[in-house]
Amino acid sequence: MQAIEKIDWEKTNGLIPVVTQDATTNEVLMLAYMNKEALELTINTNYAHYFSRTKQRIWKKGESSNHTQEIVNIMLDCDNDTLLLKVNQEGVACHTGRKSCFFTDLQTNEEVSKIEVDTTAAYGVIDTLYHTILERKNDDPNKSYTSKLLNGEENSMLKKIVEESGEFTFAIKDNDEKEIIYEAADITYHVLVALASKNISPDRVKQELARRFGMSGIEEKNSRTKK
């Protein structure tokens, strides 16, 4: 498409920032990124598609929540390196359940808009927990256990994973169903904290698991790049 070629893809290293705005109210909803394929999908389907840097894949806005963005206009800025989308927003734009992703006053640290939709069911407990962990990064470590793990020594965080793994194996050995579930939840939480410390979305783990479908364990191990 000739319009897409007007974008300075080389300048943006293949990812162009996209400001998304409500076409009716002009409220800024979010900032995301597109690669060329995501922009082509957006134009061809008339619904916003983005490239997630944390998930390392293209995603249609609303693919999990059904809170889609129908395109009204796509505007290119004067430097040919930023897009403005004007959209009809279905539901809310933010994964927190707020209309806009911009809801925290930087100077007062106050949340200026309220949650409109409970998105836990839409995104699933793992993704919701992961985003909550990310939000705790800048909390006071003396008041937040998650922040303490993320801002403390890495070895302390890793020791907790080893510790919880040991408790899980003992629960399995003891055939204690209640403890098995409890300890499995503990491991999951601490693994998500470790992923968050490296800014690796659990979606990428899901992608890896999906890649292994139909592949034997031996075949999968042999397919790994050996160092």
mmCIF file of C-alpha atoms in Angstrom:
data_model
loop_
_atom_site.group_PDB
_atom_site.id
_atom_site.type_symbol
_atom_site.label_atom_id
_atom_site.label_comp_id
_atom_site.label_asym_id
_atom_site.label_seq_id
_atom_site.Cartn_x
_atom_site.Cartn_y
_atom_site.Cartn_z
ATOM 1 C CA MET A 1 0.000 0.000 0.000
ATOM 2 C CA GLN A 2 1.395 3.364 -1.030
ATOM 3 C CA ALA A 3 0.189 5.114 2.149
ATOM 4 C CA ILE A 4 2.077 2.679 4.387
ATOM 5 C CA GLU A 5 5.299 3.314 2.465
ATOM 6 C CA LYS A 6 5.122 7.011 3.423
ATOM 7 C CA ILE A 7 6.013 6.006 6.970
ATOM 8 C CA ASP A 8 9.684 6.245 7.893
ATOM 9 C CA TRP A 9 9.980 2.630 9.075
ATOM 10 C CA GLU A 10 13.776 2.753 9.149
ATOM 11 C CA LYS A 11 13.742 5.744 11.507
ATOM 12 C CA THR A 12 11.362 3.938 13.885
ATOM 13 C CA ASN A 13 13.241 0.603 13.718
ATOM 14 C CA GLY A 14 10.165 -1.051 12.277
ATOM 15 C CA LEU A 15 7.831 -0.008 15.118
ATOM 16 C CA ILE A 16 5.818 3.198 14.885
ATOM 17 C CA PRO A 17 4.228 4.792 17.999
ATOM 18 C CA VAL A 18 0.456 5.106 17.791
ATOM 19 C CA VAL A 19 -1.670 7.515 19.831
ATOM 20 C CA THR A 20 -5.265 6.317 19.989
ATOM 21 C CA GLN A 21 -8.064 8.811 20.536
ATOM 22 C CA ASP A 22 -11.820 8.494 21.018
ATOM 23 C CA ALA A 23 -13.377 9.871 17.829
ATOM 24 C CA THR A 24 -16.407 11.265 19.687
ATOM 25 C CA THR A 25 -14.900 12.795 22.829
ATOM 26 C CA ASN A 26 -11.299 13.317 21.613
ATOM 27 C CA GLU A 27 -10.086 11.693 24.840
ATOM 28 C CA VAL A 28 -6.661 10.092 24.467
ATOM 29 C CA LEU A 29 -7.186 6.406 25.206
ATOM 30 C CA MET A 30 -3.768 4.783 24.925
ATOM 31 C CA LEU A 31 -0.323 4.709 23.358
ATOM 32 C CA ALA A 32 0.823 1.570 21.548
ATOM 33 C CA TYR A 33 3.016 0.485 18.642
ATOM 34 C CA MET A 34 2.499 -0.985 15.183
ATOM 35 C CA ASN A 35 4.774 -2.725 12.768
ATOM 36 C CA LYS A 36 3.963 -2.796 9.066
ATOM 37 C CA GLU A 37 1.911 -5.997 9.311
ATOM 38 C CA ALA A 38 -0.179 -4.658 12.207
ATOM 39 C CA LEU A 39 -0.917 -1.479 10.263
ATOM 40 C CA GLU A 40 -1.907 -3.485 7.191
ATOM 41 C CA LEU A 41 -4.289 -5.568 9.319
ATOM 42 C CA THR A 42 -5.710 -2.385 10.828
ATOM 43 C CA ILE A 43 -6.388 -0.892 7.403
ATOM 44 C CA ASN A 44 -7.753 -4.116 5.888
ATOM 45 C CA THR A 45 -10.071 -5.030 8.786
ATOM 46 C CA ASN A 46 -10.940 -1.491 9.949
ATOM 47 C CA TYR A 47 -10.144 -2.543 13.534
ATOM 48 C CA ALA A 48 -7.035 -1.584 15.495
ATOM 49 C CA HIS A 49 -4.195 -4.110 15.582
ATOM 50 C CA TYR A 50 -0.956 -3.432 17.426
ATOM 51 C CA PHE A 51 2.433 -5.043 17.963
ATOM 52 C CA SER A 52 3.039 -5.861 21.620
ATOM 53 C CA ARG A 53 6.650 -5.423 22.671
ATOM 54 C CA THR A 54 6.094 -7.500 25.810
ATOM 55 C CA LYS A 55 4.183 -10.295 24.070
ATOM 56 C CA GLN A 56 6.371 -10.036 20.968
ATOM 57 C CA ARG A 57 3.428 -10.567 18.646
ATOM 58 C CA ILE A 58 0.622 -8.772 16.834
ATOM 59 C CA TRP A 59 -2.623 -8.499 18.764
ATOM 60 C CA LYS A 60 -6.048 -7.220 17.860
ATOM 61 C CA LYS A 61 -7.288 -4.741 20.424
ATOM 62 C CA GLY A 62 -10.095 -6.509 22.262
ATOM 63 C CA GLU A 63 -9.101 -10.026 21.223
ATOM 64 C CA SER A 64 -9.623 -11.213 24.825
ATOM 65 C CA SER A 65 -12.024 -8.618 26.209
ATOM 66 C CA ASN A 66 -14.076 -7.785 23.083
ATOM 67 C CA HIS A 67 -13.318 -4.115 23.845
ATOM 68 C CA THR A 68 -12.463 -3.433 20.221
ATOM 69 C CA GLN A 69 -11.511 -0.207 18.438
ATOM 70 C CA GLU A 70 -13.262 0.500 15.145
ATOM 71 C CA ILE A 71 -11.213 2.819 12.965
ATOM 72 C CA VAL A 72 -12.632 6.218 12.014
ATOM 73 C CA ASN A 73 -9.418 7.927 10.825
ATOM 74 C CA ILE A 74 -5.718 7.136 10.642
ATOM 75 C CA MET A 75 -3.549 10.257 10.652
ATOM 76 C CA LEU A 76 0.199 10.435 9.978
ATOM 77 C CA ASP A 77 2.252 13.191 11.618
ATOM 78 C CA CYS A 78 4.509 15.711 9.849
ATOM 79 C CA ASP A 79 7.681 13.668 10.471
ATOM 80 C CA ASN A 80 6.127 10.479 9.073
ATOM 81 C CA ASP A 81 7.009 8.563 12.243
ATOM 82 C CA THR A 82 3.908 8.675 14.471
ATOM 83 C CA LEU A 83 0.274 7.716 13.902
ATOM 84 C CA LEU A 84 -2.923 9.051 15.419
ATOM 85 C CA LEU A 85 -5.885 6.678 15.385
ATOM 86 C CA LYS A 86 -9.386 8.048 15.878
ATOM 87 C CA VAL A 87 -11.613 5.168 16.907
ATOM 88 C CA ASN A 88 -15.026 4.150 18.098
ATOM 89 C CA GLN A 89 -14.111 2.450 21.362
ATOM 90 C CA GLU A 90 -16.229 -0.540 22.348
ATOM 91 C CA GLY A 91 -16.125 -0.832 26.141
ATOM 92 C CA VAL A 92 -12.897 0.424 27.720
ATOM 93 C CA ALA A 93 -9.380 0.861 26.339
ATOM 94 C CA CYS A 94 -7.335 0.046 29.442
ATOM 95 C CA HIS A 95 -6.711 -3.470 30.780
ATOM 96 C CA THR A 96 -7.467 -2.096 34.273
ATOM 97 C CA GLY A 97 -11.093 -1.518 33.263
ATOM 98 C CA ARG A 98 -10.782 2.230 32.851
ATOM 99 C CA LYS A 99 -11.805 4.117 29.722
ATOM 100 C CA SER A 100 -8.282 5.503 29.187
ATOM 101 C CA CYS A 101 -4.824 4.188 30.073
ATOM 102 C CA PHE A 102 -3.930 7.694 31.296
ATOM 103 C CA PHE A 103 -5.512 7.849 34.743
ATOM 104 C CA THR A 104 -2.724 8.694 37.219
ATOM 105 C CA ASP A 105 -1.779 12.296 38.003
ATOM 106 C CA LEU A 106 2.034 12.234 38.050
ATOM 107 C CA GLN A 107 2.347 15.171 40.461
ATOM 108 C CA THR A 108 -0.163 13.980 43.059
ATOM 109 C CA ASN A 109 -0.046 10.227 42.300
ATOM 110 C CA GLU A 110 -3.853 10.251 42.438
ATOM 111 C CA GLU A 111 -6.032 8.124 40.167
ATOM 112 C CA VAL A 112 -8.301 10.570 38.359
ATOM 113 C CA SER A 113 -10.644 8.014 36.813
ATOM 114 C CA LYS A 114 -12.437 5.002 38.225
ATOM 115 C CA ILE A 115 -12.658 1.408 37.054
ATOM 116 C CA GLU A 116 -15.719 0.997 34.839
ATOM 117 C CA VAL A 117 -15.429 -2.688 33.948
ATOM 118 C CA ASP A 118 -14.131 -5.715 35.866
ATOM 119 C CA THR A 119 -11.691 -7.145 33.328
ATOM 120 C CA THR A 120 -10.481 -10.112 35.413
ATOM 121 C CA ALA A 121 -12.722 -12.620 33.645
ATOM 122 C CA ALA A 122 -11.864 -11.229 30.208
ATOM 123 C CA TYR A 123 -8.104 -11.344 30.605
ATOM 124 C CA GLY A 124 -7.856 -14.318 32.954
ATOM 125 C CA VAL A 125 -6.349 -14.467 36.409
ATOM 126 C CA ILE A 126 -2.750 -15.042 35.212
ATOM 127 C CA ASP A 127 -2.623 -11.972 32.975
ATOM 128 C CA THR A 128 -4.459 -9.865 35.559
ATOM 129 C CA LEU A 129 -2.040 -10.948 38.295
ATOM 130 C CA TYR A 130 0.954 -10.226 36.061
ATOM 131 C CA HIS A 131 -0.244 -6.689 35.336
ATOM 132 C CA THR A 132 -0.919 -6.162 39.043
ATOM 133 C CA ILE A 133 2.651 -7.262 39.809
ATOM 134 C CA LEU A 134 3.975 -4.756 37.256
ATOM 135 C CA GLU A 135 1.932 -2.016 38.931
ATOM 136 C CA ARG A 136 3.555 -2.862 42.289
ATOM 137 C CA LYS A 137 7.111 -2.232 41.028
ATOM 138 C CA ASN A 138 7.152 1.365 42.237
ATOM 139 C CA ASP A 139 5.294 0.787 45.510
ATOM 140 C CA ASP A 140 7.012 1.207 48.877
ATOM 141 C CA PRO A 141 8.977 -2.050 49.486
ATOM 142 C CA ASN A 142 8.205 -1.714 53.201
ATOM 143 C CA LYS A 143 4.484 -1.922 52.440
ATOM 144 C CA SER A 144 4.389 -4.242 49.426
ATOM 145 C CA TYR A 145 5.819 -7.771 49.419
ATOM 146 C CA THR A 146 5.792 -7.772 45.613
ATOM 147 C CA SER A 147 7.748 -4.517 45.471
ATOM 148 C CA LYS A 148 10.188 -5.888 48.032
ATOM 149 C CA LEU A 149 10.853 -8.914 45.828
ATOM 150 C CA LEU A 150 11.238 -6.815 42.683
ATOM 151 C CA ASN A 151 13.474 -4.192 44.250
ATOM 152 C CA GLY A 152 15.544 -6.425 46.494
ATOM 153 C CA GLU A 153 18.442 -8.705 45.643
ATOM 154 C CA GLU A 154 17.659 -10.999 42.730
ATOM 155 C CA ASN A 155 18.950 -14.018 44.667
ATOM 156 C CA SER A 156 16.284 -13.451 47.335
ATOM 157 C CA MET A 157 13.555 -13.608 44.698
ATOM 158 C CA LEU A 158 15.062 -16.737 43.144
ATOM 159 C CA LYS A 159 15.446 -18.448 46.523
ATOM 160 C CA LYS A 160 11.698 -17.998 47.066
ATOM 161 C CA ILE A 161 10.989 -19.904 43.838
ATOM 162 C CA VAL A 162 13.249 -22.746 44.989
ATOM 163 C CA GLU A 163 11.641 -22.704 48.440
ATOM 164 C CA GLU A 164 8.092 -22.779 47.091
ATOM 165 C CA SER A 165 9.021 -25.520 44.606
ATOM 166 C CA GLY A 166 10.288 -27.652 47.475
ATOM 167 C CA GLU A 167 7.079 -27.121 49.455
ATOM 168 C CA PHE A 168 5.058 -28.062 46.373
ATOM 169 C CA THR A 169 6.962 -31.321 45.897
ATOM 170 C CA PHE A 170 6.447 -32.231 49.571
ATOM 171 C CA ALA A 171 2.709 -31.547 49.188
ATOM 172 C CA ILE A 172 2.628 -33.890 46.179
ATOM 173 C CA LYS A 173 4.574 -36.531 48.125
ATOM 174 C CA ASP A 174 2.160 -36.212 51.069
ATOM 175 C CA ASN A 175 -0.832 -36.440 48.686
ATOM 176 C CA ASP A 176 -2.322 -33.373 50.390
ATOM 177 C CA GLU A 177 -4.708 -31.937 47.788
ATOM 178 C CA LYS A 178 -5.339 -28.676 49.624
ATOM 179 C CA GLU A 179 -1.616 -28.024 50.107
ATOM 180 C CA ILE A 180 -0.848 -29.018 46.499
ATOM 181 C CA ILE A 181 -3.196 -26.314 45.225
ATOM 182 C CA TYR A 182 -1.945 -23.760 47.766
ATOM 183 C CA GLU A 183 1.723 -24.349 46.983
ATOM 184 C CA ALA A 184 1.095 -24.425 43.229
ATOM 185 C CA ALA A 185 -0.482 -20.974 43.574
ATOM 186 C CA ASP A 186 2.590 -19.780 45.524
ATOM 187 C CA ILE A 187 4.961 -21.030 42.810
ATOM 188 C CA THR A 188 2.867 -19.418 40.083
ATOM 189 C CA TYR A 189 2.917 -16.052 41.851
ATOM 190 C CA HIS A 190 6.680 -16.105 42.422
ATOM 191 C CA VAL A 191 7.390 -17.207 38.837
ATOM 192 C CA LEU A 192 5.248 -14.308 37.585
ATOM 193 C CA VAL A 193 7.237 -11.925 39.789
ATOM 194 C CA ALA A 194 10.456 -13.252 38.238
ATOM 195 C CA LEU A 195 9.010 -12.817 34.734
ATOM 196 C CA ALA A 196 7.933 -9.272 35.627
ATOM 197 C CA SER A 197 11.464 -8.484 36.805
ATOM 198 C CA LYS A 198 12.618 -9.222 33.242
ATOM 199 C CA ASN A 199 9.526 -7.647 31.599
ATOM 200 C CA ILE A 200 8.578 -10.964 30.018
ATOM 201 C CA SER A 201 4.841 -11.354 29.542
ATOM 202 C CA PRO A 202 3.271 -14.736 30.449
ATOM 203 C CA ASP A 203 1.745 -14.577 26.979
ATOM 204 C CA ARG A 204 5.179 -15.506 25.627
ATOM 205 C CA VAL A 205 5.179 -18.622 27.818
ATOM 206 C CA LYS A 206 1.758 -19.494 26.382
ATOM 207 C CA GLN A 207 3.168 -19.034 22.877
ATOM 208 C CA GLU A 208 6.023 -21.411 23.683
ATOM 209 C CA LEU A 209 3.619 -24.020 25.068
ATOM 210 C CA ALA A 210 1.464 -23.678 21.950
ATOM 211 C CA ARG A 211 4.570 -24.178 19.796
ATOM 212 C CA ARG A 212 5.136 -27.542 21.468
ATOM 213 C CA PHE A 213 1.671 -28.933 20.701
ATOM 214 C CA GLY A 214 1.984 -32.093 18.641
ATOM 215 C CA MET A 215 5.715 -32.332 19.374
ATOM 216 C CA SER A 216 7.215 -35.078 21.513
ATOM 217 C CA GLY A 217 9.304 -34.075 24.524
ATOM 218 C CA ILE A 218 12.406 -35.650 23.008
ATOM 219 C CA GLU A 219 11.845 -33.859 19.698
ATOM 220 C CA GLU A 220 11.337 -30.546 21.497
ATOM 221 C CA LYS A 221 14.587 -30.888 23.473
ATOM 222 C CA ASN A 222 16.513 -31.805 20.326
ATOM 223 C CA SER A 223 15.096 -28.731 18.557
ATOM 224 C CA ARG A 224 16.623 -26.323 21.054
ATOM 225 C CA THR A 225 19.710 -24.400 20.016
ATOM 226 C CA LYS A 226 22.655 -25.857 21.847
ATOM 227 C CA LYS A 227 25.182 -23.409 23.215
#
